[in-house]
PDB file of C-alpha atoms in Angstrom:
ATOM      1  CA  MET A  25      63.922  80.552  57.512  1.00 37.00           C
ATOM      2  CA  ILE A  26      61.485  78.145  59.144  1.00 35.00           C
ATOM      3  CA  SER A  27      61.400  78.450  62.911  1.00 39.00           C
ATOM      4  CA  GLY A  28      61.551  75.295  64.961  1.00 38.00           C
ATOM      5  CA  PHE A  29      63.099  73.230  62.159  1.00 35.00           C
ATOM      6  CA  ARG A  30      66.556  71.932  63.065  1.00 39.00           C
ATOM      7  CA  ARG A  31      68.333  69.527  60.797  1.00 37.00           C
ATOM      8  CA  SER A  32      71.414  67.554  61.814  1.00 40.00           C
ATOM      9  CA  LEU A  33      74.017  66.620  59.195  1.00 36.00           C
ATOM     10  CA  SER A  34      76.292  63.633  59.432  1.00 39.00           C
ATOM     11  CA  LEU A  35      79.841  64.612  58.400  1.00 37.00           C
ATOM     12  CA  SER A  36      81.563  61.338  59.137  1.00 39.00           C
ATOM     13  CA  GLY A  37      82.230  60.776  55.457  1.00 40.00           C
ATOM     14  CA  LEU A  38      84.115  64.084  55.258  1.00 39.00           C
ATOM     15  CA  SER A  39      86.274  63.618  58.328  1.00 43.00           C
ATOM     16  CA  PRO A  40      89.904  64.673  57.797  1.00 44.00           C
ATOM     17  CA  ASN A  41      91.008  61.323  59.215  1.00 45.00           C
ATOM     18  CA  ALA A  42      88.943  59.348  56.782  1.00 43.00           C
ATOM     19  CA  SER A  43      90.668  57.696  53.879  1.00 41.00           C
ATOM     20  CA  PRO A  44      90.242  59.289  50.429  1.00 40.00           C
ATOM     21  CA  ALA A  45      88.352  56.219  49.260  1.00 41.00           C
ATOM     22  CA  ARG A  46      85.701  56.693  51.976  1.00 39.00           C
ATOM     23  CA  ARG A  47      85.228  60.420  51.407  1.00 41.00           C
ATOM     24  CA  ARG A  48      82.032  61.424  49.579  1.00 41.00           C
ATOM     25  CA  PRO A  49      82.764  63.031  46.217  1.00 41.00           C
ATOM     26  CA  ARG A  50      81.392  66.521  45.739  1.00 41.00           C
ATOM     27  CA  ASP A  51      79.397  65.515  42.700  1.00 42.00           C
ATOM     28  CA  ALA A  52      77.974  62.323  44.239  1.00 40.00           C
ATOM     29  CA  PRO A  53      74.155  62.163  44.172  1.00 39.00           C
ATOM     30  CA  ARG A  54      72.464  62.951  47.476  1.00 39.00           C
ATOM     31  CA  HIS A  55      68.926  62.396  48.764  1.00 36.00           C
ATOM     32  CA  ALA A  56      66.944  65.634  48.511  1.00 36.00           C
ATOM     33  CA  ARG A  57      64.655  66.286  51.464  1.00 38.00           C
ATOM     34  CA  SER A  58      61.884  68.854  51.345  1.00 41.00           C
ATOM     35  CA  ALA A  59      62.379  71.687  53.790  1.00 44.00           C
ATOM     36  CA  SER A  60      58.839  72.987  53.428  1.00 55.00           C
ATOM     37  CA  LEU A  61      57.668  71.593  56.763  1.00 55.00           C
ATOM     38  CA  PRO A  62      59.252  69.684  59.638  1.00 57.00           C
ATOM     39  CA  CYS A  63      58.435  65.988  59.796  1.00 66.00           C
ATOM     40  CA  ARG A  64      56.196  66.372  62.846  1.00 65.00           C
ATOM     41  CA  SER A  65      54.106  69.101  61.228  1.00 72.00           C
ATOM     42  CA  GLN A  66      53.882  67.202  57.959  1.00 78.00           C
ATOM     43  CA  SER A  67      52.736  64.057  59.776  1.00 85.00           C
ATOM     44  CA  ALA A  68      50.065  66.033  61.624  1.00 84.00           C
ATOM     45  CA  LEU A  69      48.819  67.562  58.371  1.00 87.00           C
ATOM     46  CA  SER A  70      48.705  64.146  56.714  1.00 89.00           C
ATOM     47  CA  LEU A  71      46.697  62.786  59.638  1.00 90.00           C
ATOM     48  CA  ILE A  72      44.168  65.611  59.309  1.00 92.00           C
ATOM     49  CA  GLN A  73      43.793  64.924  55.593  1.00 91.00           C
ATOM     50  CA  ASP A  74      43.179  61.247  56.360  1.00 91.00           C
ATOM     51  CA  GLU A  75      40.559  62.152  58.966  1.00 91.00           C
ATOM     52  CA  ILE A  76      38.840  64.532  56.534  1.00 92.00           C
ATOM     53  CA  ARG A  77      38.564  61.747  53.964  1.00 90.00           C
ATOM     54  CA  SER A  78      37.309  59.349  56.631  1.00 88.00           C
ATOM     55  CA  LEU A  79      34.739  61.870  57.835  1.00 88.00           C
ATOM     56  CA  ARG A  80      33.389  62.488  54.352  1.00 86.00           C
ATOM     57  CA  SER A  81      32.994  58.766  53.756  1.00 84.00           C
ATOM     58  CA  GLY A  82      31.245  58.131  57.090  1.00 69.00           C
ATOM     59  CA  THR A  83      27.607  58.079  58.106  1.00 57.00           C
ATOM     60  CA  ALA A  84      25.629  61.069  59.326  1.00 49.00           C
ATOM     61  CA  SER A  85      25.127  59.510  62.764  1.00 49.00           C
ATOM     62  CA  ASP A  86      28.824  58.928  63.412  1.00 80.00           C
ATOM     63  CA  LEU A  87      30.045  61.626  65.804  1.00 90.00           C
ATOM     64  CA  GLU A  88      33.199  59.638  66.501  1.00 90.00           C
ATOM     65  CA  ARG A  89      34.672  60.604  63.123  1.00 92.00           C
ATOM     66  CA  ILE A  90      34.050  64.275  63.862  1.00 94.00           C
ATOM     67  CA  ASP A  91      35.750  63.920  67.227  1.00 94.00           C
ATOM     68  CA  ARG A  92      38.794  62.220  65.671  1.00 93.00           C
ATOM     69  CA  LEU A  93      39.232  65.040  63.163  1.00 94.00           C
ATOM     70  CA  LEU A  94      38.933  67.667  65.884  1.00 95.00           C
ATOM     71  CA  ALA A  95      41.463  65.837  68.062  1.00 94.00           C
ATOM     72  CA  ALA A  96      43.949  65.750  65.176  1.00 93.00           C
ATOM     73  CA  LEU A  97      43.364  69.442  64.500  1.00 93.00           C
ATOM     74  CA  ASP A  98      43.874  70.262  68.176  1.00 92.00           C
ATOM     75  CA  ASP A  99      47.258  68.505  68.122  1.00 90.00           C
ATOM     76  CA  LEU A 100      48.252  70.388  64.972  1.00 89.00           C
ATOM     77  CA  LEU A 101      47.381  73.805  66.376  1.00 89.00           C
ATOM     78  CA  ARG A 102      49.673  73.238  69.349  1.00 86.00           C
ATOM     79  CA  LEU A 103      52.772  72.988  67.128  1.00 85.00           C
ATOM     80  CA  SER A 104      54.883  76.152  67.020  1.00 81.00           C
ATOM     81  CA  ARG A 105      55.423  75.800  63.263  1.00 79.00           C
ATOM     82  CA  ILE A 106      51.659  75.993  62.773  1.00 81.00           C
ATOM     83  CA  GLN A 107      51.146  78.808  65.274  1.00 84.00           C
ATOM     84  CA  ASP A 108      53.492  81.200  63.446  1.00 80.00           C
ATOM     85  CA  PRO A 109      51.195  81.713  60.417  1.00 79.00           C
ATOM     86  CA  LEU A 110      48.267  82.327  62.775  1.00 83.00           C
ATOM     87  CA  ARG A 111      50.112  85.197  64.430  1.00 85.00           C
ATOM     88  CA  ARG A 112      51.300  86.666  61.135  1.00 82.00           C
ATOM     89  CA  CYS A 113      47.979  86.382  59.308  1.00 83.00           C
ATOM     90  CA  PRO A 114      44.970  87.940  61.061  1.00 84.00           C
ATOM     91  CA  ALA A 115      42.676  86.828  58.219  1.00 84.00           C
ATOM     92  CA  LEU A 116      43.355  83.156  58.957  1.00 86.00           C
ATOM     93  CA  ALA A 117      43.177  83.604  62.727  1.00 88.00           C
ATOM     94  CA  ASP A 118      39.905  85.536  62.547  1.00 89.00           C
ATOM     95  CA  ARG A 119      38.304  82.962  60.256  1.00 90.00           C
ATOM     96  CA  LEU A 120      39.270  80.093  62.546  1.00 91.00           C
ATOM     97  CA  LEU A 121      38.221  81.872  65.740  1.00 93.00           C
ATOM     98  CA  ASP A 122      34.864  82.868  64.280  1.00 94.00           C
ATOM     99  CA  GLY A 123      34.257  79.473  62.695  1.00 94.00           C
ATOM    100  CA  PHE A 124      35.006  77.443  65.794  1.00 95.00           C
ATOM    101  CA  LEU A 125      33.047  79.822  68.012  1.00 95.00           C
ATOM    102  CA  ARG A 126      29.972  79.300  65.849  1.00 96.00           C
ATOM    103  CA  LEU A 127      30.506  75.539  65.745  1.00 96.00           C
ATOM    104  CA  LEU A 128      30.874  75.532  69.519  1.00 96.00           C
ATOM    105  CA  ASP A 129      27.650  77.508  69.969  1.00 97.00           C
ATOM    106  CA  ALA A 130      25.792  75.188  67.604  1.00 96.00           C
ATOM    107  CA  GLN A 131      27.092  72.079  69.337  1.00 96.00           C
ATOM    108  CA  GLY A 132      26.161  73.479  72.737  1.00 96.00           C
ATOM    109  CA  SER A 133      22.605  74.013  71.522  1.00 96.00           C
ATOM    110  CA  PHE A 134      22.623  70.531  70.014  1.00 96.00           C
ATOM    111  CA  ARG A 135      23.568  69.009  73.369  1.00 93.00           C
ATOM    112  CA  SER A 136      20.559  70.699  74.968  1.00 93.00           C
ATOM    113  CA  ALA A 137      18.324  69.612  72.089  1.00 93.00           C
ATOM    114  CA  VAL A 138      19.452  65.998  72.477  1.00 91.00           C
ATOM    115  CA  LEU A 139      18.560  66.009  76.170  1.00 91.00           C
ATOM    116  CA  ALA A 140      15.143  67.511  75.451  1.00 91.00           C
ATOM    117  CA  LEU A 141      14.561  65.093  72.588  1.00 90.00           C
ATOM    118  CA  GLY A 142      15.234  62.171  74.895  1.00 87.00           C
ATOM    119  CA  GLN A 143      12.577  63.444  77.277  1.00 89.00           C
ATOM    120  CA  HIS A 144      10.061  63.933  74.452  1.00 88.00           C
ATOM    121  CA  HIS A 145      10.753  60.431  73.201  1.00 84.00           C
ATOM    122  CA  ALA A 146      10.192  58.960  76.664  1.00 86.00           C
ATOM    123  CA  GLU A 147       6.904  60.859  77.014  1.00 86.00           C
ATOM    124  CA  ALA A 148       5.694  59.625  73.634  1.00 82.00           C
ATOM    125  CA  CYS A 149       6.550  56.013  74.473  1.00 81.00           C
ATOM    126  CA  THR A 150       4.721  56.317  77.794  1.00 83.00           C
ATOM    127  CA  ALA A 151       1.651  57.736  76.037  1.00 80.00           C
ATOM    128  CA  VAL A 152       1.615  54.801  73.627  1.00 74.00           C
ATOM    129  CA  ARG A 153       1.837  52.257  76.433  1.00 75.00           C
ATOM    130  CA  ARG A 154      -0.860  53.997  78.487  1.00 77.00           C
ATOM    131  CA  ARG A 155      -3.128  54.566  75.492  1.00 73.00           C
ATOM    132  CA  ASP A 156      -3.251  58.294  76.270  1.00 79.00           C
ATOM    133  CA  PRO A 157      -3.998  60.378  73.133  1.00 81.00           C
ATOM    134  CA  VAL A 158      -3.744  63.709  74.969  1.00 86.00           C
ATOM    135  CA  ARG A 159      -0.218  63.056  76.204  1.00 86.00           C
ATOM    136  CA  LEU A 160       0.779  61.632  72.841  1.00 81.00           C
ATOM    137  CA  ALA A 161      -0.451  64.753  71.043  1.00 85.00           C
ATOM    138  CA  SER A 162       1.583  66.868  73.449  1.00 88.00           C
ATOM    139  CA  ALA A 163       4.679  64.743  72.829  1.00 85.00           C
ATOM    140  CA  ALA A 164       4.121  65.055  69.079  1.00 86.00           C
ATOM    141  CA  ARG A 165       4.157  68.849  69.330  1.00 90.00           C
ATOM    142  CA  SER A 166       7.358  68.707  71.377  1.00 91.00           C
ATOM    143  CA  LEU A 167       9.018  66.433  68.821  1.00 90.00           C
ATOM    144  CA  ARG A 168       8.022  68.832  66.066  1.00 91.00           C
ATOM    145  CA  ARG A 169       9.572  71.758  67.933  1.00 93.00           C
ATOM    146  CA  ALA A 170      12.766  69.754  68.394  1.00 92.00           C
ATOM    147  CA  GLU A 171      12.842  69.039  64.665  1.00 93.00           C
ATOM    148  CA  LYS A 172      12.575  72.741  63.811  1.00 94.00           C
ATOM    149  CA  GLU A 173      15.305  73.638  66.288  1.00 95.00           C
ATOM    150  CA  LEU A 174      17.692  71.086  64.786  1.00 95.00           C
ATOM    151  CA  VAL A 175      17.005  72.344  61.262  1.00 96.00           C
ATOM    152  CA  LEU A 176      17.758  75.894  62.409  1.00 96.00           C
ATOM    153  CA  LEU A 177      21.051  74.740  63.929  1.00 95.00           C
ATOM    154  CA  ALA A 178      22.072  73.120  60.653  1.00 96.00           C
ATOM    155  CA  THR A 179      21.120  76.273  58.753  1.00 95.00           C
ATOM    156  CA  ALA A 180      23.122  78.473  61.130  1.00 95.00           C
ATOM    157  CA  ILE A 181      26.407  76.766  60.199  1.00 95.00           C
ATOM    158  CA  LYS A 182      25.625  76.145  56.532  1.00 93.00           C
ATOM    159  CA  ASP A 183      27.995  78.859  55.297  1.00 93.00           C
ATOM    160  CA  LEU A 184      30.864  77.233  57.230  1.00 93.00           C
ATOM    161  CA  THR A 185      30.564  74.156  55.012  1.00 91.00           C
ATOM    162  CA  ARG A 186      32.143  76.174  52.206  1.00 89.00           C
ATOM    163  CA  CYS A 187      35.860  76.894  52.050  1.00 82.00           C
ATOM    164  CA  PRO A 188      36.379  80.232  50.239  1.00 82.00           C
ATOM    165  CA  PRO A 189      39.953  80.970  49.136  1.00 79.00           C
ATOM    166  CA  PHE A 190      42.094  83.563  50.849  1.00 77.00           C
ATOM    167  CA  THR A 191      43.438  86.662  49.157  1.00 74.00           C
ATOM    168  CA  PRO A 192      46.631  85.802  47.229  1.00 72.00           C
ATOM    169  CA  GLY A 193      49.891  86.984  48.737  1.00 73.00           C
ATOM    170  CA  LEU A 194      48.984  86.438  52.390  1.00 72.00           C
ATOM    171  CA  TRP A 195      51.481  83.659  52.979  1.00 74.00           C
ATOM    172  CA  ALA A 196      55.223  83.793  53.463  1.00 70.00           C
ATOM    173  CA  ASP A 197      55.752  80.584  51.495  1.00 77.00           C
ATOM    174  CA  ALA A 198      54.003  77.570  50.022  1.00 82.00           C
ATOM    175  CA  ALA A 199      54.173  75.727  53.342  1.00 79.00           C
ATOM    176  CA  GLU A 200      52.052  78.356  55.079  1.00 81.00           C
ATOM    177  CA  ALA A 201      49.550  78.285  52.227  1.00 82.00           C
ATOM    178  CA  GLU A 202      49.330  74.506  52.595  1.00 84.00           C
ATOM    179  CA  VAL A 203      48.679  74.778  56.332  1.00 84.00           C
ATOM    180  CA  ALA A 204      45.970  77.405  55.834  1.00 85.00           C
ATOM    181  CA  GLY A 205      44.268  75.352  53.146  1.00 87.00           C
ATOM    182  CA  ILE A 206      44.171  72.139  55.169  1.00 89.00           C
ATOM    183  CA  VAL A 207      43.020  73.816  58.382  1.00 91.00           C
ATOM    184  CA  THR A 208      40.188  75.698  56.676  1.00 91.00           C
ATOM    185  CA  GLU A 209      39.202  72.512  54.852  1.00 93.00           C
ATOM    186  CA  ALA A 210      38.986  70.778  58.231  1.00 93.00           C
ATOM    187  CA  VAL A 211      36.623  73.495  59.468  1.00 94.00           C
ATOM    188  CA  ALA A 212      34.405  73.043  56.408  1.00 94.00           C
ATOM    189  CA  ALA A 213      34.396  69.244  56.762  1.00 94.00           C
ATOM    190  CA  THR A 214      33.491  69.520  60.451  1.00 95.00           C
ATOM    191  CA  ALA A 215      30.625  71.910  59.725  1.00 95.00           C
ATOM    192  CA  THR A 216      29.335  69.655  56.940  1.00 94.00           C
ATOM    193  CA  ALA A 217      29.360  66.575  59.157  1.00 94.00           C
ATOM    194  CA  MET A 218      27.775  68.370  62.110  1.00 95.00           C
ATOM    195  CA  SER A 219      25.041  69.727  59.853  1.00 94.00           C
ATOM    196  CA  ALA A 220      24.387  66.215  58.544  1.00 92.00           C
ATOM    197  CA  VAL A 221      24.058  64.909  62.097  1.00 93.00           C
ATOM    198  CA  TYR A 222      21.584  67.650  63.012  1.00 94.00           C
ATOM    199  CA  LEU A 223      19.461  67.097  59.917  1.00 93.00           C
ATOM    200  CA  GLY A 224      19.531  63.328  60.361  1.00 91.00           C
ATOM    201  CA  ILE A 225      18.190  63.551  63.902  1.00 92.00           C
ATOM    202  CA  ALA A 226      15.652  66.161  62.784  1.00 92.00           C
ATOM    203  CA  ALA A 227      14.343  63.759  60.133  1.00 90.00           C
ATOM    204  CA  VAL A 228      13.670  60.907  62.549  1.00 87.00           C
ATOM    205  CA  SER A 229      12.183  63.353  65.057  1.00 88.00           C
ATOM    206  CA  SER A 230       9.827  64.561  62.337  1.00 87.00           C
ATOM    207  CA  ALA A 231       8.815  60.993  61.494  1.00 83.00           C
ATOM    208  CA  ALA A 232       8.139  60.229  65.153  1.00 83.00           C
ATOM    209  CA  ALA A 233       6.104  63.427  65.520  1.00 85.00           C
ATOM    210  CA  SER A 234       4.019  62.588  62.465  1.00 81.00           C
ATOM    211  CA  ALA A 235       3.332  59.067  63.698  1.00 78.00           C
ATOM    212  CA  ALA A 236       2.406  60.310  67.156  1.00 77.00           C
ATOM    213  CA  ALA A 237       0.101  63.016  65.818  1.00 78.00           C
ATOM    214  CA  ALA A 238      -1.599  60.597  63.437  1.00 73.00           C
ATOM    215  CA  ALA A 239      -2.140  58.046  66.194  1.00 71.00           C
ATOM    216  CA  SER A 240      -3.603  60.626  68.575  1.00 71.00           C
ATOM    217  CA  THR A 241      -6.179  61.878  66.037  1.00 68.00           C
ATOM    218  CA  SER A 242      -6.966  58.652  64.197  1.00 58.00           C
ATOM    219  CA  LYS A 243     -10.543  57.441  64.174  1.00 47.00           C
ATOM    220  CA  ASP A 244      -9.149  54.065  65.087  1.00 49.00           C
ATOM    221  CA  SER A 245      -7.230  55.421  68.049  1.00 49.00           C
ATOM    222  CA  TRP A 246      -7.511  54.307  71.641  1.00 43.00           C
ATOM    223  CA  MET A 247     -11.016  55.480  72.573  1.00 41.00           C
ATOM    224  CA  VAL A 248     -12.644  54.024  69.462  1.00 43.00           C
ATOM    225  CA  ARG A 249     -10.727  50.774  69.781  1.00 47.00           C
ATOM    226  CA  ALA A 250     -11.752  50.605  73.435  1.00 46.00           C
ATOM    227  CA  LEU A 251     -15.441  50.836  72.476  1.00 40.00           C
ATOM    228  CA  ARG A 252     -14.960  48.132  69.888  1.00 46.00           C
ATOM    229  CA  ARG A 253     -13.121  46.004  72.445  1.00 50.00           C
ATOM    230  CA  PRO A 254     -10.437  44.767  70.061  1.00 52.00           C
ATOM    231  CA  SER A 255      -8.824  41.431  70.595  1.00 54.00           C
ATOM    232  CA  PRO A 256      -5.516  41.342  72.504  1.00 59.00           C
ATOM    233  CA  SER A 257      -3.642  40.398  69.333  1.00 60.00           C
ATOM    234  CA  LYS A 258      -4.969  43.393  67.381  1.00 56.00           C
ATOM    235  CA  LYS A 259      -4.213  45.630  70.313  1.00 55.00           C
ATOM    236  CA  ARG A 260      -0.607  44.456  70.331  1.00 61.00           C
ATOM    237  CA  GLU A 261      -0.333  45.000  66.574  1.00 59.00           C
ATOM    238  CA  ALA A 262      -1.584  48.568  66.937  1.00 53.00           C
ATOM    239  CA  GLU A 263       0.888  49.270  69.719  1.00 59.00           C
ATOM    240  CA  GLU A 264       3.760  47.844  67.667  1.00 62.00           C
ATOM    241  CA  ALA A 265       2.847  50.010  64.682  1.00 56.00           C
ATOM    242  CA  GLU A 266       2.697  53.126  66.831  1.00 59.00           C
ATOM    243  CA  MET A 267       6.030  52.318  68.457  1.00 65.00           C
ATOM    244  CA  GLY A 268       7.803  51.782  65.122  1.00 70.00           C
ATOM    245  CA  ALA A 269       8.726  55.425  64.556  1.00 69.00           C
ATOM    246  CA  MET A 270       9.659  55.793  68.223  1.00 74.00           C
ATOM    247  CA  GLU A 271      12.064  52.881  67.963  1.00 77.00           C
ATOM    248  CA  LYS A 272      13.746  54.417  64.923  1.00 76.00           C
ATOM    249  CA  LEU A 273      14.272  57.617  66.872  1.00 77.00           C
ATOM    250  CA  GLU A 274      15.648  55.643  69.795  1.00 77.00           C
ATOM    251  CA  GLU A 275      18.099  53.831  67.507  1.00 78.00           C
ATOM    252  CA  ARG A 276      19.406  57.100  66.098  1.00 76.00           C
ATOM    253  CA  MET A 277      19.770  58.579  69.572  1.00 78.00           C
ATOM    254  CA  GLU A 278      21.767  55.661  70.929  1.00 79.00           C
ATOM    255  CA  GLY A 279      25.093  57.050  72.134  1.00 82.00           C
ATOM    256  CA  LEU A 280      24.167  60.499  70.826  1.00 87.00           C
ATOM    257  CA  GLU A 281      24.388  62.247  74.178  1.00 88.00           C
ATOM    258  CA  GLU A 282      27.865  60.904  74.898  1.00 90.00           C
ATOM    259  CA  GLY A 283      29.098  61.559  71.368  1.00 91.00           C
ATOM    260  CA  SER A 284      27.796  65.116  71.293  1.00 93.00           C
ATOM    261  CA  GLU A 285      29.516  65.792  74.617  1.00 94.00           C
ATOM    262  CA  ARG A 286      32.867  64.584  73.257  1.00 94.00           C
ATOM    263  CA  VAL A 287      32.566  66.772  70.169  1.00 96.00           C
ATOM    264  CA  TYR A 288      31.672  69.765  72.333  1.00 96.00           C
ATOM    265  CA  ARG A 289      34.742  69.238  74.530  1.00 96.00           C
ATOM    266  CA  SER A 290      36.970  68.892  71.477  1.00 96.00           C
ATOM    267  CA  LEU A 291      35.665  72.185  70.095  1.00 96.00           C
ATOM    268  CA  VAL A 292      36.402  73.844  73.437  1.00 96.00           C
ATOM    269  CA  ASN A 293      39.956  72.471  73.333  1.00 94.00           C
ATOM    270  CA  ILE A 294      40.513  73.852  69.840  1.00 94.00           C
ATOM    271  CA  ARG A 295      39.293  77.296  70.879  1.00 92.00           C
ATOM    272  CA  VAL A 296      41.708  77.206  73.812  1.00 91.00           C
ATOM    273  CA  ALA A 297      44.567  76.125  71.531  1.00 90.00           C
ATOM    274  CA  LEU A 298      43.811  78.959  69.108  1.00 91.00           C
ATOM    275  CA  LEU A 299      43.660  81.585  71.840  1.00 90.00           C
ATOM    276  CA  ASN A 300      46.894  80.313  73.384  1.00 87.00           C
ATOM    277  CA  ALA A 301      48.604  80.413  69.995  1.00 85.00           C
ATOM    278  CA  LEU A 302      47.529  84.009  69.418  1.00 85.00           C
ATOM    279  CA  THR A 303      48.391  85.215  72.922  1.00 82.00           C
ATOM    280  CA  PRO A 304      52.053  86.246  73.282  1.00 64.00           C
ATOM    281  CA  SER A 305      53.854  84.301  75.973  1.00 57.00           C
ATOM    282  CA  LEU A 306      54.941  86.355  78.965  1.00 45.00           C
TER     283      LEU A 306
END
């Protein structure tokens, strides 16, 4: 019996006062409705599947798709029909708790990395404008450290991008197996998208670091060009070339701080929903 699933039946056609012609024959065909999941749960599962497909077809810089999937998953985990399998199956609950804890830790570190990366980017841009090779070399080293940190974050959640099957026989029925499969697939899709975001930002940070380091050590850098007294037009061209990689990094970081904050809050909400589902009500 599925808890929380109440179905109302209309018996007007079988009323004793109804005429024989209006009564429904016993062998008349009837519409068969699946009792595997209540409509609300099934709609929530369908929404998550849609968001998973949308996330996998999106771009690496789009944190909004990740947030939409997490919001849909949060709504699903608050349904009593979905909470029952979590309480009955420790394997599913443990996998979700561990997975979302690691995603939350990674996203928290990513938020800090984004803030630091913004500061490094500002320092590099200032060094270019002031023609300061020492400060630019320092900013290049900072950008390189940020790149390595982001790569490590992506590596730390790499195993979550896979969705290993559960041991057969854990579920009470096919409906519970369906719920477990979709929820674990959502975790894997979230980890994959988050990893892609981290690696994408790491790539542009690496490009900016390389450009900054090359500019600070080039024989045609600021001090040499100052001795040669280049024309104003050539000076502007050099500045534009040096700022190219910085602008690409700035484009990728646009809205990144706000988006990463939303994803972090959504992960916190899911952890709270999981813990509430697993904690017996008093």
